[in-house]
PDB file of C-alpha atoms in Angstrom:
ATOM      1  CA  UNK A   1      -7.999 -22.959  -0.544  1.00 81.00           C
ATOM      2  CA  UNK A   2      -4.896 -21.081  -1.626  1.00 78.00           C
ATOM      3  CA  UNK A   3      -4.006 -17.705  -0.142  1.00 76.00           C
ATOM      4  CA  UNK A   4      -5.206 -15.893  -3.252  1.00 75.00           C
ATOM      5  CA  UNK A   5      -8.507 -17.763  -3.229  1.00 82.00           C
ATOM      6  CA  UNK A   6      -8.975 -16.914   0.443  1.00 83.00           C
ATOM      7  CA  UNK A   7      -8.345 -13.213  -0.243  1.00 82.00           C
ATOM      8  CA  UNK A   8     -10.789 -13.184  -3.171  1.00 80.00           C
ATOM      9  CA  UNK A   9     -13.396 -14.957  -1.042  1.00 87.00           C
ATOM     10  CA  UNK A  10     -12.928 -12.431   1.781  1.00 86.00           C
ATOM     11  CA  UNK A  11     -13.336  -9.523  -0.650  1.00 85.00           C
ATOM     12  CA  UNK A  12     -16.392 -11.183  -2.220  1.00 86.00           C
ATOM     13  CA  UNK A  13     -17.998 -11.744   1.187  1.00 91.00           C
ATOM     14  CA  UNK A  14     -17.397  -8.109   2.042  1.00 88.00           C
ATOM     15  CA  UNK A  15     -19.046  -6.997  -1.210  1.00 88.00           C
ATOM     16  CA  UNK A  16     -22.246  -8.938  -0.520  1.00 91.00           C
ATOM     17  CA  UNK A  17     -23.572  -6.066   1.603  1.00 92.00           C
ATOM     18  CA  UNK A  18     -22.833  -3.549  -1.199  1.00 92.00           C
ATOM     19  CA  UNK A  19     -20.575  -1.316   0.925  1.00 93.00           C
ATOM     20  CA  UNK A  20     -19.564   2.192  -0.032  1.00 94.00           C
ATOM     21  CA  UNK A  21     -16.296   1.746   1.930  1.00 95.00           C
ATOM     22  CA  UNK A  22     -14.069  -1.304   2.414  1.00 93.00           C
ATOM     23  CA  UNK A  23     -11.087  -1.557   4.760  1.00 94.00           C
ATOM     24  CA  UNK A  24      -8.499  -3.997   3.436  1.00 92.00           C
ATOM     25  CA  UNK A  25      -5.676  -4.927   5.800  1.00 92.00           C
ATOM     26  CA  UNK A  26      -2.600  -6.337   4.034  1.00 91.00           C
ATOM     27  CA  UNK A  27      -4.406  -8.017   1.113  1.00 89.00           C
ATOM     28  CA  UNK A  28      -1.042  -9.037  -0.405  1.00 89.00           C
ATOM     29  CA  UNK A  29       0.281 -10.752   2.727  1.00 87.00           C
ATOM     30  CA  UNK A  30       1.682 -14.185   1.912  1.00 84.00           C
ATOM     31  CA  UNK A  31       0.690 -14.119  -1.753  1.00 84.00           C
ATOM     32  CA  UNK A  32       2.852 -14.753  -4.798  1.00 87.00           C
ATOM     33  CA  UNK A  33       3.663 -11.714  -6.965  1.00 88.00           C
ATOM     34  CA  UNK A  34       1.230 -12.941  -9.631  1.00 89.00           C
ATOM     35  CA  UNK A  35      -1.621 -13.198  -7.118  1.00 86.00           C
ATOM     36  CA  UNK A  36      -0.740  -9.784  -5.682  1.00 90.00           C
ATOM     37  CA  UNK A  37      -1.188  -8.291  -9.158  1.00 92.00           C
ATOM     38  CA  UNK A  38      -4.534 -10.065  -9.518  1.00 89.00           C
ATOM     39  CA  UNK A  39      -5.831  -8.928  -6.114  1.00 88.00           C
ATOM     40  CA  UNK A  40      -4.823  -5.316  -6.763  1.00 93.00           C
ATOM     41  CA  UNK A  41      -6.427  -5.394 -10.224  1.00 93.00           C
ATOM     42  CA  UNK A  42      -9.660  -6.434  -8.482  1.00 90.00           C
ATOM     43  CA  UNK A  43      -9.249  -3.637  -5.921  1.00 91.00           C
ATOM     44  CA  UNK A  44      -8.772  -1.042  -8.683  1.00 93.00           C
ATOM     45  CA  UNK A  45     -11.826  -2.365 -10.556  1.00 93.00           C
ATOM     46  CA  UNK A  46     -13.980  -2.190  -7.422  1.00 92.00           C
ATOM     47  CA  UNK A  47     -13.020   1.429  -6.959  1.00 93.00           C
ATOM     48  CA  UNK A  48     -13.427   2.523 -10.568  1.00 94.00           C
ATOM     49  CA  UNK A  49     -16.397   0.425 -11.732  1.00 93.00           C
ATOM     50  CA  UNK A  50     -18.483   0.142  -8.570  1.00 92.00           C
ATOM     51  CA  UNK A  51     -17.404   3.334  -6.810  1.00 93.00           C
ATOM     52  CA  UNK A  52     -16.333   1.517  -3.643  1.00 94.00           C
ATOM     53  CA  UNK A  53     -13.948   3.611  -1.559  1.00 95.00           C
ATOM     54  CA  UNK A  54     -11.016   1.471  -0.454  1.00 94.00           C
ATOM     55  CA  UNK A  55      -9.079   2.182   2.744  1.00 95.00           C
ATOM     56  CA  UNK A  56      -5.979   0.078   2.215  1.00 93.00           C
ATOM     57  CA  UNK A  57      -3.373  -0.815   4.837  1.00 94.00           C
ATOM     58  CA  UNK A  58      -0.378  -2.289   3.023  1.00 92.00           C
ATOM     59  CA  UNK A  59       3.362  -2.657   3.620  1.00 87.00           C
ATOM     60  CA  UNK A  60       4.098  -3.186  -0.081  1.00 88.00           C
ATOM     61  CA  UNK A  61       4.379   0.550  -0.787  1.00 86.00           C
ATOM     62  CA  UNK A  62       5.031   0.240  -4.511  1.00 87.00           C
ATOM     63  CA  UNK A  63       1.905  -1.845  -5.184  1.00 91.00           C
ATOM     64  CA  UNK A  64      -0.250   0.176  -2.788  1.00 92.00           C
ATOM     65  CA  UNK A  65       0.722   3.530  -4.302  1.00 92.00           C
ATOM     66  CA  UNK A  66       0.162   2.206  -7.828  1.00 92.00           C
ATOM     67  CA  UNK A  67      -3.441   1.400  -6.861  1.00 92.00           C
ATOM     68  CA  UNK A  68      -4.092   4.497  -4.744  1.00 94.00           C
ATOM     69  CA  UNK A  69      -5.245   8.034  -5.414  1.00 94.00           C
ATOM     70  CA  UNK A  70      -3.978   9.368  -2.073  1.00 96.00           C
ATOM     71  CA  UNK A  71      -1.644   7.960   0.546  1.00 94.00           C
ATOM     72  CA  UNK A  72      -0.388   8.348   4.079  1.00 92.00           C
ATOM     73  CA  UNK A  73       2.953   7.097   5.365  1.00 88.00           C
ATOM     74  CA  UNK A  74       2.783   5.979   8.984  1.00 86.00           C
ATOM     75  CA  UNK A  75       5.656   5.292  11.341  1.00 84.00           C
ATOM     76  CA  UNK A  76       5.014   4.068  14.846  1.00 85.00           C
ATOM     77  CA  UNK A  77       1.386   5.117  14.534  1.00 85.00           C
ATOM     78  CA  UNK A  78       2.042   8.667  13.344  1.00 88.00           C
ATOM     79  CA  UNK A  79       1.572  10.216   9.925  1.00 89.00           C
ATOM     80  CA  UNK A  80       5.014  11.281   8.688  1.00 87.00           C
ATOM     81  CA  UNK A  81       4.017  12.108   5.107  1.00 89.00           C
ATOM     82  CA  UNK A  82       0.813  12.445   3.094  1.00 92.00           C
ATOM     83  CA  UNK A  83      -0.100  13.385  -0.444  1.00 94.00           C
ATOM     84  CA  UNK A  84      -1.299  12.151  -3.793  1.00 96.00           C
ATOM     85  CA  UNK A  85      -0.071   8.673  -4.664  1.00 94.00           C
ATOM     86  CA  UNK A  86       1.862  10.113  -7.608  1.00 94.00           C
ATOM     87  CA  UNK A  87       3.581  12.693  -5.374  1.00 94.00           C
ATOM     88  CA  UNK A  88       4.520  10.036  -2.821  1.00 91.00           C
ATOM     89  CA  UNK A  89       5.729   7.602  -5.506  1.00 88.00           C
ATOM     90  CA  UNK A  90       8.098  10.263  -6.879  1.00 88.00           C
ATOM     91  CA  UNK A  91       9.307  11.571  -3.505  1.00 88.00           C
ATOM     92  CA  UNK A  92      13.041  10.990  -3.045  1.00 86.00           C
ATOM     93  CA  UNK A  93      12.546  10.128   0.637  1.00 83.00           C
ATOM     94  CA  UNK A  94       9.858   7.562  -0.159  1.00 83.00           C
ATOM     95  CA  UNK A  95      11.979   6.052  -2.931  1.00 83.00           C
ATOM     96  CA  UNK A  96      14.949   5.671  -0.631  1.00 82.00           C
ATOM     97  CA  UNK A  97      13.369   4.654   2.654  1.00 78.00           C
ATOM     98  CA  UNK A  98      10.343   2.615   1.559  1.00 76.00           C
ATOM     99  CA  UNK A  99      10.891   1.516  -2.039  1.00 73.00           C
ATOM    100  CA  UNK A 100      14.531   0.480  -1.642  1.00 74.00           C
ATOM    101  CA  UNK A 101      16.002   2.779  -4.282  1.00 73.00           C
ATOM    102  CA  UNK A 102      19.306   4.403  -3.395  1.00 70.00           C
ATOM    103  CA  UNK A 103      21.534   7.003  -4.944  1.00 64.00           C
ATOM    104  CA  UNK A 104      24.455   5.728  -7.001  1.00 58.00           C
ATOM    105  CA  UNK A 105      27.058   7.345  -4.789  1.00 53.00           C
ATOM    106  CA  UNK A 106      26.567   5.946  -1.295  1.00 55.00           C
ATOM    107  CA  UNK A 107      28.582   8.820   0.172  1.00 53.00           C
ATOM    108  CA  UNK A 108      25.814  11.181  -0.980  1.00 56.00           C
ATOM    109  CA  UNK A 109      22.975   8.980   0.228  1.00 53.00           C
ATOM    110  CA  UNK A 110      20.687  10.449   2.832  1.00 54.00           C
ATOM    111  CA  UNK A 111      21.001   8.954   6.279  1.00 54.00           C
ATOM    112  CA  UNK A 112      17.740   8.234   8.037  1.00 51.00           C
ATOM    113  CA  UNK A 113      17.982   9.478  11.601  1.00 52.00           C
ATOM    114  CA  UNK A 114      15.264   8.501  13.993  1.00 51.00           C
ATOM    115  CA  UNK A 115      14.840   9.756  17.470  1.00 45.00           C
ATOM    116  CA  UNK A 116      15.047   6.961  19.946  1.00 41.00           C
ATOM    117  CA  UNK A 117      11.698   6.442  21.596  1.00 45.00           C
ATOM    118  CA  UNK A 118      12.826   3.749  23.992  1.00 41.00           C
ATOM    119  CA  UNK A 119      14.766   4.310  27.185  1.00 38.00           C
TER     120      UNK A 119
END
């Protein structure tokens, strides 16, 4: 089976028990962009048509926020930002640090400074 078929099978198996909540961990991992669109269309339909709450863990922030109502941004296990998906999608920090969009003038670009946690 292809990666997309495996993901659809896993989602289908999870739906057999008619859950009210599903946890999906990286459903787009290793899939082609076309299959990612298909999987996320299924996820949106499950939420809207069947009322299944989806707790989604996903590194592809753009796709995840497009499918979400609410989001959390985690770094090293801590919530660093939370809000509606629309608010997060339009946040300048999210655009720059997680969606890869930068300002035209690199001299004005924000520098991400992290505290070192290692010694």
